[in-house]
Amino acid sequence: MVPLVTVICTCYNQETYIQSALDSVLAQKGVDVELFIIDNGSRDGSKAEIEKWLAKHLSFHPKLIFRKESINYCKSFNEALRECQGDYLVDLSGDDRLLDGHLSKSIQKLELHPTAAVSFSDALLVKGDTRNKFYEINRFGPPIKEFGDVYLHVIHQYCISTVTMVFRTEMLKNIGGYDEELVYEDFDVLCRLARLHPFVFSDYVGVEKTLHANAYSQQQYRFRNSEMLWSTLKVCHKIHKMNQNDLENRNLKRRALHEAKHALLSANFKVGWKFLKMAFKKRFPQKRQGALKSGRFAQIKKSHIR
């Protein structure tokens, strides 16, 4: 049976790219696609570009949501998530493109590993005339060779190209979808799913991600006024509650210090201070009593200091 994949394509002021993004969905082979097209209150000509694309593909019947005003991205996505029917799901930005075979290759991996929540792959990052693969720039490479636990890695550093993720829909719904209290989704949903389920990696380039000045991902360290950093801080507090051992807490501390550094360098001083406070004042969960009783207190204490 051909698998059904839901693609939720959200557009906001991406008139230059949206038709290419939608074309890339139709070009996928070996799967059936349920497509949601959401224009989240664009102020440019995005809605007109979507309508032009629809006029060229009259035999295709996507589910359309045109908003007069933009709403929280996570809330917008969740509204579509509640209606989707696919066994697998992709969150596609209106300025990115699925490359040939991305959906079928990812789903083959997920079907080989039925306990996995997510399949991810490499991505092609395009900025003007420059084209680089994600794992060429991030030289640490993927956190797993094919299948396994990625939680310890993802709380520490940005080691998964989230634009390539293909979700198992049921598992995403089971955790409540995206957190609507956040202004961006990927770090949080990545950590919550990785805490519960293994992931699979597919060694190919699955998505072309466009890096441009107006891309939302480029606002992470916006000078003096980063909303995204406050969401990152909330996610780090959530991670602390999910952590189960000292090694996980040490990786969270490294993450908090990394975010503090970049927050301070971008003059986001208030949130930067809160990251520093988290890194140096957060207490470790009381889950090591057995180790203390067995005489390993000195070893654990030293590991906290490092």
XYZ file of C-alpha atoms in Angstrom:
306
model
C 0.000 0.000 0.000
C 1.319 3.450 -0.922
C 1.889 5.499 2.246
C -0.029 8.746 2.790
C 2.141 11.693 3.772
C 0.738 14.978 5.029
C 2.722 18.063 4.013
C 1.823 21.237 5.897
C 3.315 24.088 3.867
C 3.191 27.426 5.668
C 3.917 30.645 3.817
C 4.554 34.098 5.278
C 5.864 36.813 2.968
C 7.591 34.265 0.720
C 6.178 35.224 -2.679
C 9.543 34.627 -4.384
C 9.773 31.012 -3.259
C 6.304 29.607 -2.614
C 5.555 28.209 -6.081
C 8.868 26.347 -6.121
C 8.103 24.904 -2.680
C 4.707 23.649 -3.851
C 6.158 22.250 -7.097
C 8.625 20.233 -5.013
C 5.751 18.573 -3.163
C 3.990 17.533 -6.373
C 7.266 16.129 -7.741
C 7.529 13.512 -4.959
C 7.191 9.939 -6.216
C 6.205 6.711 -4.477
C 3.857 8.316 -1.949
C 0.395 9.815 -1.807
C 0.375 13.385 -0.526
C -2.190 15.247 1.521
C -1.202 18.904 1.180
C -2.179 21.784 3.456
C -1.301 25.241 2.105
C -1.384 27.931 4.771
C -0.808 31.603 4.067
C -0.292 33.022 7.535
C -1.355 36.614 6.865
C 1.345 37.547 4.329
C 1.752 41.233 3.519
C 3.405 40.685 0.136
C 2.106 38.906 -2.959
C 2.279 35.380 -1.512
C -1.481 34.793 -1.652
C -1.584 35.775 -5.323
C 1.346 33.442 -6.087
C -0.442 30.554 -4.371
C -3.589 31.273 -6.387
C -1.550 31.275 -9.611
C -0.098 27.910 -8.658
C -3.550 26.502 -7.884
C -4.808 27.674 -11.288
C -2.039 25.655 -12.960
C -2.931 22.501 -11.003
C -6.719 22.332 -11.133
C -6.758 18.536 -10.767
C -4.974 18.779 -7.409
C -7.068 19.684 -4.381
C -5.006 20.806 -1.394
C -6.571 22.041 1.826
C -6.301 25.821 1.932
C -6.062 28.206 4.864
C -5.703 31.904 4.038
C -5.418 34.084 7.130
C -6.160 37.802 7.067
C -3.809 38.290 10.005
C -0.823 36.193 11.031
C -1.085 34.074 14.165
C 1.447 32.167 16.265
C 3.200 29.694 13.967
C 2.879 26.774 16.364
C -0.842 27.377 16.796
C -1.320 27.637 13.048
C 0.506 24.358 12.477
C -1.443 22.551 15.194
C -4.762 23.501 13.604
C -3.713 21.639 10.464
C -2.146 18.800 12.464
C -5.492 18.044 14.102
C -7.096 17.561 10.670
C -4.322 15.658 8.905
C -4.836 12.042 7.838
C -1.328 10.984 6.813
C 0.651 8.329 8.665
C 3.702 10.545 8.155
C 4.048 14.303 8.198
C 6.340 17.065 6.952
C 6.427 20.689 8.103
C 7.531 22.606 4.987
C 8.381 26.285 4.976
C 7.256 28.307 1.966
C 10.872 29.171 1.117
C 12.275 25.619 1.166
C 12.110 22.754 -1.361
C 11.799 18.992 -1.005
C 14.373 17.304 -3.220
C 13.576 14.279 -5.390
C 12.799 11.152 -3.424
C 12.929 12.786 -0.005
C 9.560 11.510 1.199
C 9.864 7.956 -0.113
C 13.430 7.494 1.177
C 12.570 8.821 4.632
C 9.458 6.680 4.929
C 11.376 3.560 3.897
C 13.682 4.177 6.860
C 10.762 4.746 9.231
C 9.082 1.554 8.076
C 12.300 -0.368 8.752
C 12.339 1.044 12.296
C 8.737 1.177 13.577
C 9.694 2.582 17.004
C 11.341 5.678 15.490
C 9.470 8.972 15.674
C 11.486 10.920 13.109
C 13.610 10.384 10.030
C 16.133 13.097 9.156
C 18.759 13.554 6.466
C 21.254 16.092 5.163
C 20.150 19.427 3.702
C 21.464 21.753 1.022
C 21.822 25.287 2.387
C 21.531 27.956 -0.300
C 22.574 31.551 0.346
C 22.874 33.564 -2.849
C 25.367 31.728 -5.051
C 26.743 29.701 -2.138
C 25.590 26.119 -1.684
C 26.742 23.955 1.230
C 25.553 20.755 2.796
C 24.419 21.003 6.413
C 26.880 18.371 7.612
C 29.748 20.025 5.740
C 29.235 23.196 7.760
C 28.414 21.369 10.997
C 31.447 19.122 10.924
C 30.457 17.056 13.970
C 28.237 15.069 11.588
C 24.935 13.358 12.306
C 24.462 12.133 15.902
C 23.652 8.567 14.776
C 24.771 6.416 11.857
C 21.294 5.095 11.121
C 19.087 4.383 14.145
C 19.271 5.293 17.808
C 18.858 7.688 20.706
C 19.664 11.327 19.908
C 18.426 13.046 23.091
C 21.835 13.627 24.654
C 23.056 15.191 21.410
C 20.110 17.474 20.635
C 20.020 19.095 24.060
C 23.677 20.012 23.609
C 23.928 21.353 20.067
C 22.168 21.899 16.763
C 23.078 18.564 15.207
C 19.939 17.713 13.203
C 18.806 19.612 10.139
C 15.229 20.025 11.296
C 13.939 21.070 7.854
C 14.550 17.478 6.720
C 12.509 15.842 9.470
C 9.701 13.483 8.520
C 7.498 12.748 11.543
C 5.486 9.689 12.400
C 2.180 11.555 12.745
C 0.739 9.545 15.624
C 3.803 10.144 17.793
C 3.746 13.880 17.074
C 0.051 14.038 17.977
C 0.672 12.030 21.143
C 2.934 14.773 22.543
C 0.379 17.464 21.675
C 2.079 18.777 18.535
C 3.942 22.056 18.801
C 4.032 24.099 22.012
C 1.863 27.149 21.321
C 3.566 29.163 24.067
C 6.717 29.293 21.914
C 7.426 31.497 18.892
C 9.326 28.711 17.097
C 8.956 24.978 17.224
C 11.865 22.807 16.152
C 14.204 22.776 19.175
C 11.345 21.957 21.535
C 9.620 19.270 19.479
C 12.971 17.694 18.695
C 13.836 17.332 22.382
C 10.399 16.126 23.484
C 10.250 13.435 20.799
C 13.870 12.404 21.315
C 13.237 11.927 25.035
C 10.585 9.310 24.221
C 11.627 7.700 20.935
C 14.667 6.825 18.803
C 15.309 8.558 15.459
C 16.572 7.328 12.102
C 19.104 9.007 9.805
C 19.097 8.688 6.013
C 22.418 9.518 4.357
C 21.257 11.678 1.452
C 20.370 15.338 0.826
C 16.613 15.664 1.267
C 15.731 19.359 1.395
C 17.006 22.592 -0.104
C 16.866 25.313 2.556
C 17.038 28.926 1.433
C 18.947 31.274 3.724
C 17.928 34.880 3.142
C 17.730 38.025 5.235
C 14.008 37.683 5.938
C 14.096 33.991 6.872
C 12.746 33.530 10.377
C 15.596 31.205 11.315
C 18.018 34.097 10.798
C 16.436 36.016 13.705
C 17.631 33.685 16.474
C 20.162 36.251 17.698
C 18.451 39.400 16.499
C 20.276 42.411 17.925
C 18.747 43.569 21.238
C 15.308 42.148 20.473
C 15.248 38.374 19.986
C 11.897 36.756 20.741
C 13.373 33.409 19.777
C 15.901 33.452 22.629
C 13.108 33.672 25.189
C 11.505 30.604 23.639
C 14.871 28.829 23.706
C 15.110 29.612 27.421
C 11.670 28.071 28.028
C 12.734 24.950 26.157
C 15.892 24.664 28.261
C 13.783 24.777 31.437
C 11.608 22.002 29.982
C 14.713 19.968 29.173
C 15.902 20.292 32.763
C 12.650 18.707 33.932
C 13.012 15.876 31.416
C 16.661 15.123 32.184
C 17.372 11.897 34.041
C 21.069 11.944 34.865
C 24.111 14.102 35.408
C 25.488 13.695 31.900
C 22.280 15.090 30.413
C 22.454 18.009 32.824
C 26.037 18.729 31.878
C 25.032 18.844 28.223
C 22.185 21.196 29.089
C 24.650 23.406 30.955
C 26.843 23.563 27.841
C 23.790 24.531 25.798
C 22.818 27.255 28.285
C 26.349 28.684 28.214
C 26.334 28.661 24.410
C 23.021 30.530 24.311
C 24.211 32.958 26.988
C 27.318 33.786 24.969
C 25.369 34.550 21.807
C 22.634 36.391 23.676
C 25.194 38.704 25.260
C 27.081 39.204 21.986
C 23.798 40.241 20.342
C 22.991 42.623 23.231
C 20.084 40.513 24.502
C 21.370 41.072 28.009
C 18.314 40.167 30.099
C 17.783 36.750 28.573
C 21.535 36.196 28.420
C 21.761 36.670 32.172
C 18.949 34.162 32.670
C 20.854 31.587 30.628
C 23.901 32.172 32.814
C 21.778 31.832 35.933
C 20.424 28.530 34.627
C 23.891 27.227 33.800
C 25.366 27.927 37.229
C 22.436 27.663 39.633
C 20.271 24.841 38.343
C 20.337 21.896 40.733
C 20.744 18.343 39.495
C 17.782 16.000 39.980
C 17.957 13.834 43.087
C 18.299 10.605 41.118
C 21.794 9.540 42.119
C 21.219 8.328 45.672
C 22.442 4.845 44.767
C 25.684 6.296 43.504
C 26.135 8.363 46.675
C 25.610 5.329 48.875
C 28.060 3.279 46.869
C 30.915 5.627 47.625
C 31.052 7.439 44.275
C 30.186 10.840 45.718
C 33.626 12.314 45.036
C 33.530 11.199 41.403
C 30.062 12.696 40.857
C 31.008 15.916 42.618
C 34.032 16.328 40.354
C 31.894 15.674 37.281
C 29.547 18.486 38.336
C 32.436 20.926 38.494
C 33.864 20.119 35.051
